[in-house]
Coordinates of C-alpha atoms and ligand atoms in Angstrom, one line a residue:
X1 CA -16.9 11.0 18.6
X2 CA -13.6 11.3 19.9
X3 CA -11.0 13.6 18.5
X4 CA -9.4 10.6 17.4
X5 CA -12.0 10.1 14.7
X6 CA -10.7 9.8 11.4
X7 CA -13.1 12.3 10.3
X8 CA -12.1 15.3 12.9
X9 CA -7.8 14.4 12.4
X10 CA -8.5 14.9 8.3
X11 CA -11.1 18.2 9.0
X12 CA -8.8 20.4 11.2
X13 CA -5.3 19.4 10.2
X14 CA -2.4 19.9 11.6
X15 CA -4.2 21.4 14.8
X16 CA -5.8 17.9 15.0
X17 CA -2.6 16.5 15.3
X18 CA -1.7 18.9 18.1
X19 CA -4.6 18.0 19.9
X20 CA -3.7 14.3 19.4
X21 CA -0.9 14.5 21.6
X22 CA 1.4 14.7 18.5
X23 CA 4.7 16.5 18.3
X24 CA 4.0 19.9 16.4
X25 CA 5.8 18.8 13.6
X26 CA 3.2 20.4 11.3
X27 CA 2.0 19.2 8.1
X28 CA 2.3 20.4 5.2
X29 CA 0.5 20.2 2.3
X30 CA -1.2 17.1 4.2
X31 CA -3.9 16.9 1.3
X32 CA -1.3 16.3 -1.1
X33 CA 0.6 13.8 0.5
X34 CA -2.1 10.9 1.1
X35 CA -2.1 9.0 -2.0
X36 CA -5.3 7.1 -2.9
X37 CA -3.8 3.6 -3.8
X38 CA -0.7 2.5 -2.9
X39 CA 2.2 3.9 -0.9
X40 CA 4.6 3.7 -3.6
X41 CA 5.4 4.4 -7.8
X42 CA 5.3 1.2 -9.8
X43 CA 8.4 0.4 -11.7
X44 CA 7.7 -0.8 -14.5
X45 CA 9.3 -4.4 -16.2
X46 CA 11.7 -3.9 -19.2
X47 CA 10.7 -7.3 -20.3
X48 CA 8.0 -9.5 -21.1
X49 CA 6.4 -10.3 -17.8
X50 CA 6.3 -14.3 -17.1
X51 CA 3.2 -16.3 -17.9
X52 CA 1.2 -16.1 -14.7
X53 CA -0.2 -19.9 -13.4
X54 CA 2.9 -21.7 -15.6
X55 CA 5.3 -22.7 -12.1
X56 CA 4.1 -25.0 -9.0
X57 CA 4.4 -23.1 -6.0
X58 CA 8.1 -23.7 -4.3
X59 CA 8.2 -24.5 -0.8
X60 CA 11.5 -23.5 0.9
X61 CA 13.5 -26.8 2.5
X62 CA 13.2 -26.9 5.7
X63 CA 17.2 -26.6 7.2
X64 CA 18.8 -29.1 8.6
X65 CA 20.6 -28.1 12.3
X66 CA 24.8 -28.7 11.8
X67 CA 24.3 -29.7 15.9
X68 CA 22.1 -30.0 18.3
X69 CA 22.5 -30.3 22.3
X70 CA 20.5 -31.1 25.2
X71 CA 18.9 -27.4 25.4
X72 CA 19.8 -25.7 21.6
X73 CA 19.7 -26.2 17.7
X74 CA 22.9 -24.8 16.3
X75 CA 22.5 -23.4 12.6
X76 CA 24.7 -22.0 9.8
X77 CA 23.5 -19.8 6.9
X78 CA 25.8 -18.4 4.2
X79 CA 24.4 -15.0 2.3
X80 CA 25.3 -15.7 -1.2
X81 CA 24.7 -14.7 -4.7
X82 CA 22.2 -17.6 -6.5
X83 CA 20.7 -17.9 -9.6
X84 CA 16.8 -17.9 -10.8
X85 CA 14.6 -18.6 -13.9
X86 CA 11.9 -16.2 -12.9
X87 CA 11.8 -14.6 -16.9
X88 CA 11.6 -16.3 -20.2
X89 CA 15.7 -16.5 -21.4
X90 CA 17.2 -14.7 -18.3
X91 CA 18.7 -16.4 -15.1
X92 CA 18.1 -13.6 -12.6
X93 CA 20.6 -13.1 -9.6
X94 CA 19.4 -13.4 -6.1
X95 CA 21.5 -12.3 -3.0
X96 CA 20.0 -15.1 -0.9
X97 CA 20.4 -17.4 2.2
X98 CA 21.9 -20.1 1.2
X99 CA 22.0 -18.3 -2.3
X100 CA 18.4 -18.9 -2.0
X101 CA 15.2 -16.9 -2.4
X102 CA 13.2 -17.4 -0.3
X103 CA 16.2 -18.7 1.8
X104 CA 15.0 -22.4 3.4
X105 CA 12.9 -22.2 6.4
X106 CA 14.2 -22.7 10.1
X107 CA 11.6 -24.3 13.0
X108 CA 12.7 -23.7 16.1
X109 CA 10.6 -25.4 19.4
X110 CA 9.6 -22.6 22.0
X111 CA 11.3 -22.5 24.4
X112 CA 14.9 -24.6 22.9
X113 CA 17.5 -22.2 22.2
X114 CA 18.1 -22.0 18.9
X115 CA 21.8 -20.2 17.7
X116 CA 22.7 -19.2 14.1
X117 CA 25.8 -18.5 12.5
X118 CA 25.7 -16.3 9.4
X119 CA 28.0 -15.6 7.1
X120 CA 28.6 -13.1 4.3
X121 CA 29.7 -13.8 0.7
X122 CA 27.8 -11.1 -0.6
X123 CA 30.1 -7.9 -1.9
X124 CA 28.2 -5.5 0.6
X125 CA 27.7 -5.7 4.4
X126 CA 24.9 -7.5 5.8
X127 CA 22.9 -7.6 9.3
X128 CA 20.5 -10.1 9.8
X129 CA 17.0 -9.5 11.9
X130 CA 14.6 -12.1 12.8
X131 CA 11.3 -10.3 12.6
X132 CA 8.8 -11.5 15.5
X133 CA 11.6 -12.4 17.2
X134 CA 12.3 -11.8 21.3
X135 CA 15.5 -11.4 21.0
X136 CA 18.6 -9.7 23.2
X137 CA 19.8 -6.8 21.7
X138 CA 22.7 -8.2 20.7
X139 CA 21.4 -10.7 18.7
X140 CA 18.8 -8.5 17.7
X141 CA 20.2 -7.4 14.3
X142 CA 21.0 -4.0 15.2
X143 CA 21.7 -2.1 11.9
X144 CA 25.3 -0.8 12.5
X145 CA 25.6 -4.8 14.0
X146 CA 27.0 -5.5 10.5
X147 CA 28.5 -8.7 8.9
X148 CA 31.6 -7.4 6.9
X149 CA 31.7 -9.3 3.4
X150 CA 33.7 -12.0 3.3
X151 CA 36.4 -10.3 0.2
X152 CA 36.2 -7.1 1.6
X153 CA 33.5 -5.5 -0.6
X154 CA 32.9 -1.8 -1.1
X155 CA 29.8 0.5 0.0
X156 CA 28.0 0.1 3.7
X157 CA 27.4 2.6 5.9
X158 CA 30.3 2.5 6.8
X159 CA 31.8 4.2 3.6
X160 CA 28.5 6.5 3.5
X161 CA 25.6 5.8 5.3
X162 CA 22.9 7.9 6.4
X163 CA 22.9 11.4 7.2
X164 CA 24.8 11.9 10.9
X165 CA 26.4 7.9 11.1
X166 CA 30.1 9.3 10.1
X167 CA 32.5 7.0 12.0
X168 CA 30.1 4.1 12.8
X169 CA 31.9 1.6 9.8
X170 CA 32.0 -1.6 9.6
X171 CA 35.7 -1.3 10.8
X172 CA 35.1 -4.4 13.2
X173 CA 33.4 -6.0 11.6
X174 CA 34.2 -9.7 10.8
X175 CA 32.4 -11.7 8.2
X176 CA 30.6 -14.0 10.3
X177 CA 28.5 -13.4 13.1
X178 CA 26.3 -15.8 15.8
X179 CA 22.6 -14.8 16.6
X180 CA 21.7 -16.2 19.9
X181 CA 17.8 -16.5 19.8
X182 CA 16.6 -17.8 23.2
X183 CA 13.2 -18.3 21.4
X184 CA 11.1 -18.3 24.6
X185 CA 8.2 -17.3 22.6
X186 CA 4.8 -18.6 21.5
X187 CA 4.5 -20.3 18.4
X188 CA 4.3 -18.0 15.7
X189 CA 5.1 -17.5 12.0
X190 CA 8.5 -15.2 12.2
X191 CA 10.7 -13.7 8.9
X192 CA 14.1 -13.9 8.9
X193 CA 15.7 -10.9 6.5
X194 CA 18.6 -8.3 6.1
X195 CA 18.4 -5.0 8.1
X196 CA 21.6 -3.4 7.0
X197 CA 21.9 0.2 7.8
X198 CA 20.4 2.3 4.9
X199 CA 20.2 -0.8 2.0
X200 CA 17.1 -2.9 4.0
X201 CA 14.8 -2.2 1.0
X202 CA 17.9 -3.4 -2.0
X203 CA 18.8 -6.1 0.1
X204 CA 15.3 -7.7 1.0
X205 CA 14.4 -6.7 -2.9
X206 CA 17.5 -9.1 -3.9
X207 CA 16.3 -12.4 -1.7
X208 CA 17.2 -11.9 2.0
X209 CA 14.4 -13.6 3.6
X210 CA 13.4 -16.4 4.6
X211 CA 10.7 -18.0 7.3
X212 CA 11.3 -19.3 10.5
X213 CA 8.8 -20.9 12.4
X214 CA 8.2 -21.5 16.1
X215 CA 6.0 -24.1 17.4
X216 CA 4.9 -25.4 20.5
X217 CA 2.8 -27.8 22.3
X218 CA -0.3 -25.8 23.0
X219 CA -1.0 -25.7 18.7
X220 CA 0.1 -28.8 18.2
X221 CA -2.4 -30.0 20.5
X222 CA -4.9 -28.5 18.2
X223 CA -5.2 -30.6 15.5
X224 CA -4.7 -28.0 12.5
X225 CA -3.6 -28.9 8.8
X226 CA 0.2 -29.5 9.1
X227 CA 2.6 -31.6 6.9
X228 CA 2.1 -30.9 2.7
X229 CA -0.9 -29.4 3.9
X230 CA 0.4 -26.5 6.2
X231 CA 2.4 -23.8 3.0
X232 CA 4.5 -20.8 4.1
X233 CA 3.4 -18.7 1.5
X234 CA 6.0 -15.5 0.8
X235 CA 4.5 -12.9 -0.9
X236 CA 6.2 -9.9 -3.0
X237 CA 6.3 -8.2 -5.8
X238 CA 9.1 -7.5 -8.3
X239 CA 10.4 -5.3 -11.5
X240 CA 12.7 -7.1 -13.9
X241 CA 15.4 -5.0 -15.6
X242 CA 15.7 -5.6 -20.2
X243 CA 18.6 -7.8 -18.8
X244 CA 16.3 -10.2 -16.2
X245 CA 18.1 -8.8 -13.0
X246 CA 15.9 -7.3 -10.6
X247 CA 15.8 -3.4 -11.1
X248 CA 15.8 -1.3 -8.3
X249 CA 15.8 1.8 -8.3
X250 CA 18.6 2.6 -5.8
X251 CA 20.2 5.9 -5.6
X252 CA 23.5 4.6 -5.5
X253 CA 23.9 0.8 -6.8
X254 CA 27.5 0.6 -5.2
X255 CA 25.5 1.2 -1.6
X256 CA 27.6 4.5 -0.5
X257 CA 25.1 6.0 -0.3
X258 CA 21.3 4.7 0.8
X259 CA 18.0 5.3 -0.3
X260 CA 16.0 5.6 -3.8
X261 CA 15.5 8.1 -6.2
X262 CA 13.0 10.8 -5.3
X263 CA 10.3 9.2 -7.2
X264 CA 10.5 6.1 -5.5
X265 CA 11.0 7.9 -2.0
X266 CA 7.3 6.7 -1.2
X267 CA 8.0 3.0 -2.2
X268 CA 9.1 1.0 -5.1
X269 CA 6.2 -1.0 -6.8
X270 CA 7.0 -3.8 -8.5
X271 CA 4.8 -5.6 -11.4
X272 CA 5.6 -9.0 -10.9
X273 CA 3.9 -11.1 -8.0
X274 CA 6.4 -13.8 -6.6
X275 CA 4.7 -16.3 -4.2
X276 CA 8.0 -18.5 -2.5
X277 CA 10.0 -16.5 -5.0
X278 CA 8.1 -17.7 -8.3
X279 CA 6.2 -15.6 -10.4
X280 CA 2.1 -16.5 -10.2
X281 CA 2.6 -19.8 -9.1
X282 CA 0.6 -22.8 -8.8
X283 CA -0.3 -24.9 -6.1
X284 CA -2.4 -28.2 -6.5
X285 CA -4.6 -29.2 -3.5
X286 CA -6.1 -31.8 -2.2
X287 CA -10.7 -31.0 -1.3
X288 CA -9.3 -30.8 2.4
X289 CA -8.7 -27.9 4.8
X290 CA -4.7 -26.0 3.9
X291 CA -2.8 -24.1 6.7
X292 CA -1.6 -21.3 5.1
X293 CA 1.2 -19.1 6.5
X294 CA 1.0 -15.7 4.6
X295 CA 3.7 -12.9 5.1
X296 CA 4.1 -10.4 3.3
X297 CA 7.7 -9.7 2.4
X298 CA 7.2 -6.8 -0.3
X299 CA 9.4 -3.7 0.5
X300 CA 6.2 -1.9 0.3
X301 CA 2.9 -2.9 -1.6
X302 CA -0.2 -3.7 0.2
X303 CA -2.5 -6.1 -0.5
X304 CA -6.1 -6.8 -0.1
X305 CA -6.6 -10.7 -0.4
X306 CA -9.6 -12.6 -2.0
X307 CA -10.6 -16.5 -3.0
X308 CA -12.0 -16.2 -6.5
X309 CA -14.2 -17.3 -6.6
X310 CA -15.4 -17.3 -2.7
X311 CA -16.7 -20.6 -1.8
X312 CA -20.9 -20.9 -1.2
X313 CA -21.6 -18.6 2.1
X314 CA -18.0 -17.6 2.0
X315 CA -15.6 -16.3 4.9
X316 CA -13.0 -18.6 2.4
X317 CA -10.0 -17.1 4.4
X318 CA -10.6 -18.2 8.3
X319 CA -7.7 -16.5 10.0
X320 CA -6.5 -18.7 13.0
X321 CA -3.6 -16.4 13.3
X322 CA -1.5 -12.7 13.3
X323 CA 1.8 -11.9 13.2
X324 CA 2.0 -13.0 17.2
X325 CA 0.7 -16.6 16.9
X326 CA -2.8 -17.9 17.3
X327 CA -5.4 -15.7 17.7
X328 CA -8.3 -16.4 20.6
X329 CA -10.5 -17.4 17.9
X330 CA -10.9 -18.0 14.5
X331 CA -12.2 -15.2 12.8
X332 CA -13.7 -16.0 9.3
X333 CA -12.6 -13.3 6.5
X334 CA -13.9 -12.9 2.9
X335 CA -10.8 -11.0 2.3
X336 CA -7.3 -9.8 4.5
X337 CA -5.5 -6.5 4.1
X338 CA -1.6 -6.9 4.7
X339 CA 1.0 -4.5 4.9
X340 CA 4.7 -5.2 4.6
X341 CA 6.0 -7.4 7.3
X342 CA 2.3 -8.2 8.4
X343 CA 1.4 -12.2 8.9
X344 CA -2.1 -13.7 8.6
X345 CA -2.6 -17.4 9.4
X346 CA -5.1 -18.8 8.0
X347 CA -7.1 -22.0 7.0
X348 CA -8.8 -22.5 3.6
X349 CA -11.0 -25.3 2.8
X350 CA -11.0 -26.7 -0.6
X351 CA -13.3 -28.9 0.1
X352 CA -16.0 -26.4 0.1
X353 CA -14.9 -26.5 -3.6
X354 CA -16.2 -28.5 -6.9
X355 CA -13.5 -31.9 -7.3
X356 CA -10.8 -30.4 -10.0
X357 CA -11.8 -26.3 -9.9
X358 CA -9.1 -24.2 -9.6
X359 CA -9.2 -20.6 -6.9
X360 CA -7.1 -18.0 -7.4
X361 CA -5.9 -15.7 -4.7
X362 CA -6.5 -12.3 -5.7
X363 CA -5.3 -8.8 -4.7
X364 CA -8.2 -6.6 -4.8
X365 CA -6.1 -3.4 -4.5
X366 CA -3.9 -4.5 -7.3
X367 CA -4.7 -3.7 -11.0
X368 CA -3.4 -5.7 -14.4
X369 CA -0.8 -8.1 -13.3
X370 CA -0.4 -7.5 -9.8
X371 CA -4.0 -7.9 -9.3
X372 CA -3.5 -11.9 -9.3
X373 CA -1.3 -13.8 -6.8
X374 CA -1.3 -17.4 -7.4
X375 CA -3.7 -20.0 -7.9
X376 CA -4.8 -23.6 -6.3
X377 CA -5.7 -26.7 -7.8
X378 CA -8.2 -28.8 -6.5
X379 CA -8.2 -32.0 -7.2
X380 CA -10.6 -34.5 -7.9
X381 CA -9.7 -37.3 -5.6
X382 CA -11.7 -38.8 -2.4
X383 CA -8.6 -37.5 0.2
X384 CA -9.0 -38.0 3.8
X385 CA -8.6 -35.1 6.1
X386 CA -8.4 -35.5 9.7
X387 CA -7.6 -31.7 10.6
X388 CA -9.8 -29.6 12.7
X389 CA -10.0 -25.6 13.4
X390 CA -11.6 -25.6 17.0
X391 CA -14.9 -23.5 16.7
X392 CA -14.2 -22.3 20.2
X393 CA -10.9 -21.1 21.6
X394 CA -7.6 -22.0 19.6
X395 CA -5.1 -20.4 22.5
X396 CA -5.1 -18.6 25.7
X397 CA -4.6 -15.2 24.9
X398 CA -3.2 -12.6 27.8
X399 CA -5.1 -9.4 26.8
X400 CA -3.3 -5.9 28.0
X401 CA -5.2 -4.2 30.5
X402 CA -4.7 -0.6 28.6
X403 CA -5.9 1.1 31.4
X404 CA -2.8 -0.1 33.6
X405 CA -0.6 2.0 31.4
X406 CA 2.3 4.1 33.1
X407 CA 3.0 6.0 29.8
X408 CA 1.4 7.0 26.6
X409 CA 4.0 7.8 23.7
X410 CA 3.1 9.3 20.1
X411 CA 5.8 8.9 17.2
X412 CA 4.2 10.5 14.1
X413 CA 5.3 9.4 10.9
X414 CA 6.0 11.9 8.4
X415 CA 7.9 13.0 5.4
X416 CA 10.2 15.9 5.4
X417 CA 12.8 17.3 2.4
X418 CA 14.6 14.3 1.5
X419 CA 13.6 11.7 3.8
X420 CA 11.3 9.9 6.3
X421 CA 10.8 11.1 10.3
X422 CA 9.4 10.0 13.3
X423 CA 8.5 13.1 15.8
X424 CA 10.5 15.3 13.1
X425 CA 13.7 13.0 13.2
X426 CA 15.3 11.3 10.9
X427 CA 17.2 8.2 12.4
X428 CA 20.1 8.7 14.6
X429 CA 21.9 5.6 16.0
X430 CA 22.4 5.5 19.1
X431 CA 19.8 8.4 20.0
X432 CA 16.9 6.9 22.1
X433 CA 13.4 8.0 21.6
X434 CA 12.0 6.6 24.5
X435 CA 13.3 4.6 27.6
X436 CA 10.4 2.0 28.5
X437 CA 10.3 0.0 31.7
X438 CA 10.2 -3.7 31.3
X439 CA 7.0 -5.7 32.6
X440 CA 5.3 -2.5 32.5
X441 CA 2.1 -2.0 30.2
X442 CA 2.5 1.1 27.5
X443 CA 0.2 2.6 24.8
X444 CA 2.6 3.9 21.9
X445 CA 0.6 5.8 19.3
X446 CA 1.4 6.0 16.0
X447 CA 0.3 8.5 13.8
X448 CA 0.7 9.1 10.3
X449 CA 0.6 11.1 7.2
X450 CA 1.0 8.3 4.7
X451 CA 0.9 4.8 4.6
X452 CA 3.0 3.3 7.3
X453 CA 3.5 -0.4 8.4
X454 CA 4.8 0.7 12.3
X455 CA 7.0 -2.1 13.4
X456 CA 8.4 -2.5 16.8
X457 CA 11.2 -4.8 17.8
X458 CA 11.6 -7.0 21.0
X459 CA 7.8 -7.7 22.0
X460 CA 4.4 -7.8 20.2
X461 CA 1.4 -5.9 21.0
X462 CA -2.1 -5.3 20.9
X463 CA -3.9 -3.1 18.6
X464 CA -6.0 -1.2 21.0
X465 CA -7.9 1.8 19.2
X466 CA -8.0 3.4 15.8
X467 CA -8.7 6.7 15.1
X468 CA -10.6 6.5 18.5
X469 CA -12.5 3.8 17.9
X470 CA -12.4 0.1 18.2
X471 CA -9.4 -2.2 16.5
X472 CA -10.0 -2.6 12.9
X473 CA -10.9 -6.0 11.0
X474 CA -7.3 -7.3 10.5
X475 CA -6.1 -5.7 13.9
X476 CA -6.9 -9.3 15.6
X477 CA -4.3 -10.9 18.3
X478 CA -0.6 -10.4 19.2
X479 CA 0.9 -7.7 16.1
X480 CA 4.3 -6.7 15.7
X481 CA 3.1 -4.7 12.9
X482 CA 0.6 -2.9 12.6
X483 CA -1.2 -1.2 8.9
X484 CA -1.3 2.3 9.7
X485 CA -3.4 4.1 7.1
X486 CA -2.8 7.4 5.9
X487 CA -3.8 10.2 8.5
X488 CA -4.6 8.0 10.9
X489 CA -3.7 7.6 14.7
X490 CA -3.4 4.2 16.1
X491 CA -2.9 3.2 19.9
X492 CA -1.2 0.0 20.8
X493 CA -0.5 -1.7 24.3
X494 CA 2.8 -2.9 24.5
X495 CA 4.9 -4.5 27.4
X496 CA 8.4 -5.2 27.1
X497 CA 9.8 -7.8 28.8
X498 CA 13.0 -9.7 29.6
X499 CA 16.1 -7.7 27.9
X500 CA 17.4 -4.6 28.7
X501 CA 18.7 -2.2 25.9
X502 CA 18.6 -0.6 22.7
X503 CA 15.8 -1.8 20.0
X504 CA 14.2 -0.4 17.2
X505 CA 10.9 1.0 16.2
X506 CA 10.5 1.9 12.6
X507 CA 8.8 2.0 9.6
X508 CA 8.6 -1.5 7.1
X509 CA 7.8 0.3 4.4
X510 CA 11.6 -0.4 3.4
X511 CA 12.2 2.7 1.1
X512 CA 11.4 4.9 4.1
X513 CA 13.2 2.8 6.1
X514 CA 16.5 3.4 4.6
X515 CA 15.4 6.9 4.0
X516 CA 15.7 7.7 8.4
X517 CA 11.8 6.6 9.0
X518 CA 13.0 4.7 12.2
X519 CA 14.3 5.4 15.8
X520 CA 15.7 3.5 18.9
X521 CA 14.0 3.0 22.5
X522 CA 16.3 1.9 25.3
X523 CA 14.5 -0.7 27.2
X524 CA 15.6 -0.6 31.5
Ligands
C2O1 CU1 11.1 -6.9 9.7 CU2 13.1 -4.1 12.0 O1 12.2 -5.5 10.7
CU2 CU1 6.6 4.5 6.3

């Protein structure tokens, strides 16, 4: 057993660590720190929480190009305050795309260019990141990249801001800005969302998300469920405030300064489940095979996902994708672990169901309310279905030959004082933690002392080893995310490729996010 194993990093400590490769950060009071559940505190609704199965499940509108050319889709998107029922006798406000939450969905073609204009009416700065994305740094959502708000507006980082950012404002900043997505990418199921410096976590809370997909030929080719029978399904949970409007809570609501209060420093736990940005919802279904699209988009709760009940001989949840795109091969799940920002793709058929039963999709590491998600309809009519999930190979998938590596990296995750660290640092713009070459295979370790959902920017990559040992169950295909559990040390290949300069690798837990849990690599 390797001195990876789980077993050997828990018995000796921080010396494990050491002998990891790890910076000697130390680790103290490790014992304490890993919580058993969930990496967060649950807020608690101040009123009555909705009925759960009482909405039909939304599907964001699909938006419309303002232009189009011979080689690119041209896009605008406004960031504006909207209004939604989401509790009995309060409209709730949503900072959304389109003042929509989620905001509508954009499909780009990969390969065709696709360019977006966004704009701010929101009172705070914004920066927009398309997660999944291969993107140019410029166009990358850098955090201090930031939209100014339209009227002025108070707060950002540049009035505050984390620690050691003084002098980085938004003072030219104008409240538009284009984001030039070449899109030469496999088809995938990406996120678009806010990544303003220090106020992620508020500003994702609030509505700031939305899907974009990418297809191309090689799937479409396929044959899977598409049309009313392929759902983006948006997952996250929420806390209402006595008043209706989503409670958060932020250390300083006018967004001077970032982060949460010290309780809520290892997430904030909401106990409402939104699917599509309704609470519980329903979805009726035809008894034929669904394509469903599932991110989730929760600042930090983790879910473990179950059919209930599983259908006869079960593997209910056959998982055709990651966050990446298509996976090799289907893999059939009874259930699918997702951390924050993680995508699963996957086909459910309802035909393996009694005519008019219903299924709920539940969260086995939820309890009381946010221990249901949503729940399907099946009806009772004779429905044609002409779909098909290849038994063999879905997609040619490029596997990272580990052993080429020209460098191994370790950023360990851990809490200090008052905020969040990678390698003992809490994050500096503009300070690079690494300088990869592009083209050239990596293995970046992460390692952990707590929960962390390790996200990179610019490429995917491929979970190689945990804890020593072989990929876990969800660890399948391209990731740009990957679950790292607490005290754990997980090894990824990575190659970058195509664009030089500055990206981000950080933690989507959102709350340590804003709280410095990120860093910057300089690609060359
Ligand atoms: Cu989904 Cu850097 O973010
Ligand atoms: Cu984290």
């Amino acid at each position: 057993m390797s001195a990876w194993s789980r077993r050997r990093f828990l018995g000796v400590g921080a010396a494990g660590v050491v002998g990891a490769g790890a910076v000697a950060v130390g680790l103290p009071a490790l014992g304490a720190l890993i919580p058993s559940g969930q990496p967060g505190l649950l807020l608690a609704s101040q009123v009555p929480l909705p009925k759960r199965y009482a909405t039909q499940l939304p599907i964001p509108s699909v938006l419309q190009p303002v232009r189009t050319d011979g080689t690119t889709d041209y896009y605008e998107i406004t960031a504006r305050p909207g209004m939604a029922r989401l509790v009995a006798g309060h409209d709730t406000e949503v900072w959304g795309y389109q003042g929509m939450f989620p905001g509508p969905t954009i499909e780009s073609r990969s390969g065709r260019r696709t360019v977006v204009t966004h704009k701010n009416e929101l009172p705070h700065p914004t920066v927009v990141h398309l997660h999944g994305g291969h993107t140019p740094h410029d166009s990358d959502g850098y955090p201090m990249d930031l939209i100014a708000p339209l009227g002025g507006g108070t707060g950002g980082p540049g009035a505050g801001g984390m620690a050691g950012m003084a002098g980085m404002g938004p003072a030219t900043a104008k409240p538009e800005r284009v984001y030039d997505y070449p899109m030469n990418q496999r088809a995938a199921t990406l996120w678009y969302h806010d990544h303003t410096m220090g106020f992620t976590g508020p500003h994702v809370y609030r509505g700031l998300a939305g899907f974009h997909l990418v297809r191309d030929d090689e799937e479409a080719a396929l044959g899977l469920p598409h049309g009313p029978r392929e759902l983006p399904l948006m997952i996250a949970d929420r806390a209402f405030a006595a008043d209706g409007s989503f409670a958060y809570p932020a250390l300083d609501p006018s967004e001077v300064k970032p982060g949460v209060q010290s309780a809520y420093m290892n997430g904030v736990l909401g106990d409402v489940i939104l699917v599509n940005g309704a609470p519980w919802p329903v979805a009726p279904v035809d008894r034929a095979r669904y394509r469903l699209r599932i991110l989730n988009a929760s600042n930090a709760r983790r879910y473990r996902l179950e059919l209930d009940p599983q259908p006869p001989g079960g593997g209910g949840l056959l998982q055709i994708g990651s966050d990446g795109g298509l996976l090799e091969r289907p893999i059939a799940h009874d259930a699918i672990e997702l951390a924050s920002a993680e995508r699963f793709d996957v086909v459910v058929d309802f035909s393996r169901y009694p005519a008019g039963s219903s299924v709920r999709l539940v969260n086995r590491l939820g309890s009381g309310s946010t221990a249901e998600v949503m729940r399907f309809d099946i009806g009772s009519a004779q429905v044609s279905d002409d779909s098909r999930v290849p038994g063999g190979t879905l997609a040619k998938v490029e596997k990272l030959d580990a052993s080429k590596a020209v460098a191994t990296r370790t950023f360990t995750f851990i809490k200090s004082q008052n905020n969040w660290t990678i390698n003992g640092q809490g994050y500096q713009p503009g300070q690079s933690l690494a300088s990869p070459k592009l083209g050239q295979v990596e293995i970046w370790r992460f390692v952990s002392d707590v929960h962390h959902p390790v996200h990179l920017h610019l490429d995917p990559f491929q979970v190689v080893r945990r804890n020593g040992d072989a990929p876990g169950e969800f660890d399948a295909g391209w990731k740009d995310t990957v679950d790292v559990l607490p005290a754990e040390g997980v090894e990824v290949a990575v190659r970058f490729t195509d664009y030089a300069g500055r990206f981000l690798v950080h933690c989507h837990n959102l709350e340590h996010e804003d709280m410095a849990s990120m860093g910057e690599f300089t690609t060359q």
